[in-house]
PDB file of C-alpha atoms in Angstrom:
ATOM      1  CA  GLN A 285       0.006   0.000   0.004  1.00  0.00           C
ATOM      2  CA  VAL A 286       1.184   3.498  -0.800  1.00  0.00           C
ATOM      3  CA  GLN A 287       2.553   5.428   2.133  1.00  0.00           C
ATOM      4  CA  LEU A 288       2.451   9.216   2.344  1.00  0.00           C
ATOM      5  CA  VAL A 289       4.905  11.271   4.391  1.00  0.00           C
ATOM      6  CA  GLU A 290       4.357  14.995   4.836  1.00  0.00           C
ATOM      7  CA  SER A 291       7.046  17.517   5.682  1.00  0.00           C
ATOM      8  CA  GLY A 292       7.608  21.246   5.618  1.00  0.00           C
ATOM      9  CA  GLY A 293       5.358  22.402   8.433  1.00  0.00           C
ATOM     10  CA  GLY A 294       6.522  24.934  11.014  1.00  0.00           C
ATOM     11  CA  SER A 295       5.809  28.231  12.686  1.00  0.00           C
ATOM     12  CA  VAL A 296       5.665  31.487  10.783  1.00  0.00           C
ATOM     13  CA  GLN A 297       4.322  34.969  11.273  1.00  0.00           C
ATOM     14  CA  ALA A 298       1.287  36.218   9.429  1.00  0.00           C
ATOM     15  CA  GLY A 299       2.151  37.108   5.881  1.00  0.00           C
ATOM     16  CA  GLY A 300       4.876  34.480   5.690  1.00  0.00           C
ATOM     17  CA  SER A 301       5.166  31.427   3.454  1.00  0.00           C
ATOM     18  CA  LEU A 302       5.669  27.689   3.813  1.00  0.00           C
ATOM     19  CA  ARG A 303       5.877  24.850   1.349  1.00  0.00           C
ATOM     20  CA  LEU A 304       4.550  21.483   2.371  1.00  0.00           C
ATOM     21  CA  SER A 305       5.699  18.282   0.689  1.00  0.00           C
ATOM     22  CA  CYS A 306       4.081  14.882   0.577  1.00  0.00           C
ATOM     23  CA  ALA A 307       6.290  12.037  -0.587  1.00  0.00           C
ATOM     24  CA  ALA A 308       4.587   8.884  -1.831  1.00  0.00           C
ATOM     25  CA  SER A 309       6.392   5.620  -1.351  1.00  0.00           C
ATOM     26  CA  GLU A 310       5.486   4.088  -4.659  1.00  0.00           C
ATOM     27  CA  TYR A 311       3.642   6.240  -7.121  1.00  0.00           C
ATOM     28  CA  THR A 312       1.467   9.287  -7.391  1.00  0.00           C
ATOM     29  CA  ALA A 313      -2.178   8.344  -7.114  1.00  0.00           C
ATOM     30  CA  ARG A 314      -4.744   9.509  -9.645  1.00  0.00           C
ATOM     31  CA  TYR A 315      -6.286  11.951  -7.189  1.00  0.00           C
ATOM     32  CA  MET A 316      -4.495  13.766  -4.367  1.00  0.00           C
ATOM     33  CA  ALA A 317      -5.454  16.448  -1.938  1.00  0.00           C
ATOM     34  CA  TRP A 318      -4.381  18.520   1.000  1.00  0.00           C
ATOM     35  CA  LEU A 319      -6.660  18.786   3.999  1.00  0.00           C
ATOM     36  CA  ARG A 320      -6.289  20.484   7.355  1.00  0.00           C
ATOM     37  CA  GLN A 321      -7.722  20.140  10.819  1.00  0.00           C
ATOM     38  CA  ALA A 322      -7.642  22.826  13.474  1.00  0.00           C
ATOM     39  CA  PRO A 323      -8.135  21.985  17.151  1.00  0.00           C
ATOM     40  CA  GLY A 324     -11.782  21.325  17.886  1.00  0.00           C
ATOM     41  CA  LYS A 325     -12.762  21.479  14.242  1.00  0.00           C
ATOM     42  CA  GLU A 326     -13.516  18.965  11.540  1.00  0.00           C
ATOM     43  CA  ARG A 327     -10.971  18.016   8.916  1.00  0.00           C
ATOM     44  CA  ASP A 328     -11.635  20.049   5.758  1.00  0.00           C
ATOM     45  CA  TRP A 329     -10.159  19.956   2.318  1.00  0.00           C
ATOM     46  CA  VAL A 330      -7.850  22.767   1.231  1.00  0.00           C
ATOM     47  CA  ALA A 331      -6.740  21.895  -2.288  1.00  0.00           C
ATOM     48  CA  ARG A 332      -7.026  18.959  -4.677  1.00  0.00           C
ATOM     49  CA  ILE A 333      -5.485  17.834  -7.926  1.00  0.00           C
ATOM     50  CA  THR A 334      -6.272  15.238 -10.571  1.00  0.00           C
ATOM     51  CA  GLY A 335      -3.833  13.071 -12.466  1.00  0.00           C
ATOM     52  CA  ALA A 336      -4.194  15.450 -15.417  1.00  0.00           C
ATOM     53  CA  GLY A 337      -3.242  18.395 -13.264  1.00  0.00           C
ATOM     54  CA  THR A 338      -6.661  19.954 -12.754  1.00  0.00           C
ATOM     55  CA  THR A 339      -6.742  21.810  -9.463  1.00  0.00           C
ATOM     56  CA  SER A 340      -9.347  23.171  -7.132  1.00  0.00           C
ATOM     57  CA  TYR A 341      -9.154  25.191  -3.936  1.00  0.00           C
ATOM     58  CA  THR A 342     -11.384  25.957  -1.035  1.00  0.00           C
ATOM     59  CA  GLU A 343     -12.479  29.578  -1.134  1.00  0.00           C
ATOM     60  CA  SER A 344     -10.484  30.764   1.867  1.00  0.00           C
ATOM     61  CA  VAL A 345      -7.110  29.882   0.288  1.00  0.00           C
ATOM     62  CA  LYS A 346      -7.707  30.878  -3.325  1.00  0.00           C
ATOM     63  CA  GLY A 347      -4.946  33.174  -4.565  1.00  0.00           C
ATOM     64  CA  ARG A 348      -2.700  32.257  -1.647  1.00  0.00           C
ATOM     65  CA  PHE A 349      -2.125  28.504  -1.864  1.00  0.00           C
ATOM     66  CA  THR A 350      -0.948  26.479  -4.845  1.00  0.00           C
ATOM     67  CA  ILE A 351      -1.104  22.690  -5.104  1.00  0.00           C
ATOM     68  CA  SER A 352       1.268  20.941  -7.488  1.00  0.00           C
ATOM     69  CA  LYS A 353       2.918  17.617  -7.990  1.00  0.00           C
ATOM     70  CA  ASP A 354       6.122  16.210  -9.408  1.00  0.00           C
ATOM     71  CA  ASN A 355       5.322  12.808 -10.878  1.00  0.00           C
ATOM     72  CA  ALA A 356       8.997  11.967 -11.387  1.00  0.00           C
ATOM     73  CA  LYS A 357       9.565  12.369  -7.651  1.00  0.00           C
ATOM     74  CA  ASN A 358       6.185  10.989  -6.549  1.00  0.00           C
ATOM     75  CA  THR A 359       5.750  14.132  -4.512  1.00  0.00           C
ATOM     76  CA  LEU A 360       2.799  16.436  -3.879  1.00  0.00           C
ATOM     77  CA  TYR A 361       3.339  20.042  -2.813  1.00  0.00           C
ATOM     78  CA  LEU A 362       1.371  22.833  -1.232  1.00  0.00           C
ATOM     79  CA  GLN A 363       2.868  26.289  -1.548  1.00  0.00           C
ATOM     80  CA  MET A 364       1.289  28.574   1.042  1.00  0.00           C
ATOM     81  CA  ASN A 365       1.776  32.322   0.758  1.00  0.00           C
ATOM     82  CA  ASN A 366       0.406  35.228   2.766  1.00  0.00           C
ATOM     83  CA  LEU A 367      -0.387  32.912   5.637  1.00  0.00           C
ATOM     84  CA  LYS A 368      -2.991  33.985   8.179  1.00  0.00           C
ATOM     85  CA  PRO A 369      -3.506  32.903  11.808  1.00  0.00           C
ATOM     86  CA  GLU A 370      -6.678  31.105  10.721  1.00  0.00           C
ATOM     87  CA  ASP A 371      -4.506  28.831   8.565  1.00  0.00           C
ATOM     88  CA  THR A 372      -3.104  27.286  11.756  1.00  0.00           C
ATOM     89  CA  ALA A 373      -3.842  23.552  11.656  1.00  0.00           C
ATOM     90  CA  THR A 374      -2.431  20.126  11.128  1.00  0.00           C
ATOM     91  CA  TYR A 375      -2.150  19.576   7.392  1.00  0.00           C
ATOM     92  CA  TYR A 376      -2.621  16.161   5.834  1.00  0.00           C
ATOM     93  CA  CYS A 377      -2.081  14.914   2.338  1.00  0.00           C
ATOM     94  CA  ALA A 378      -4.411  12.236   0.997  1.00  0.00           C
ATOM     95  CA  ALA A 379      -4.514  10.119  -2.109  1.00  0.00           C
ATOM     96  CA  GLY A 380      -6.806   7.736  -3.898  1.00  0.00           C
ATOM     97  CA  GLN A 381      -7.578   6.113  -7.219  1.00  0.00           C
ATOM     98  CA  ALA A 382     -11.325   6.706  -7.116  1.00  0.00           C
ATOM     99  CA  VAL A 383     -12.905   9.944  -8.270  1.00  0.00           C
ATOM    100  CA  SER A 384     -14.606  10.164  -4.892  1.00  0.00           C
ATOM    101  CA  CYS A 385     -11.202  11.181  -3.502  1.00  0.00           C
ATOM    102  CA  TYR A 386     -11.378  14.311  -5.647  1.00  0.00           C
ATOM    103  CA  VAL A 387     -15.043  15.027  -5.118  1.00  0.00           C
ATOM    104  CA  THR A 388     -14.899  14.428  -1.373  1.00  0.00           C
ATOM    105  CA  PRO A 389     -11.249  14.447  -0.261  1.00  0.00           C
ATOM    106  CA  THR A 390     -12.128  13.281   3.229  1.00  0.00           C
ATOM    107  CA  SER A 391     -13.006   9.930   1.611  1.00  0.00           C
ATOM    108  CA  CYS A 392      -9.515   9.350   0.121  1.00  0.00           C
ATOM    109  CA  SER A 393      -8.150   5.927   0.887  1.00  0.00           C
ATOM    110  CA  THR A 394      -4.567   6.797   1.897  1.00  0.00           C
ATOM    111  CA  TRP A 395      -3.429   9.414   4.360  1.00  0.00           C
ATOM    112  CA  GLY A 396      -0.208  10.866   5.677  1.00  0.00           C
ATOM    113  CA  GLN A 397       0.521  11.405   9.336  1.00  0.00           C
ATOM    114  CA  GLY A 398       0.109  15.170   9.202  1.00  0.00           C
ATOM    115  CA  THR A 399       2.369  18.154   9.655  1.00  0.00           C
ATOM    116  CA  GLN A 400       1.708  21.112  11.923  1.00  0.00           C
ATOM    117  CA  VAL A 401       1.455  24.660  10.598  1.00  0.00           C
ATOM    118  CA  THR A 402       1.263  27.498  13.112  1.00  0.00           C
ATOM    119  CA  VAL A 403       0.773  31.089  12.017  1.00  0.00           C
ATOM    120  CA  SER A 404       1.161  33.838  14.601  1.00  0.00           C
ATOM    121  CA  SER A 405      -0.244  37.317  14.317  1.00  0.00           C
TER     122      SER A 405
END
């Protein structure tokens, strides 16, 4: 089974940037996504990408976050710019072969362990 390992989290001040990486052990799945979960809140999707490179973002991060992938490296990225305190959360990457993973990223079959992002004001 594919394993996903996130990295790149950390603490930054508002307005700063971070780039998250998600390395897949075997191959890049057809559908991949980034989700986040803040303390006391449900896990919500942030950005998603298809095998063809089609992307979609939740409204609150549009224009600030960019999802991309490097198929040669089996790695998914999330470039986060102009970070805000409300972006503070644990960020997870997820992957799956079924279209349901793109439509509803919380249903993806494979998950990473998460990486913490903290944005201070």
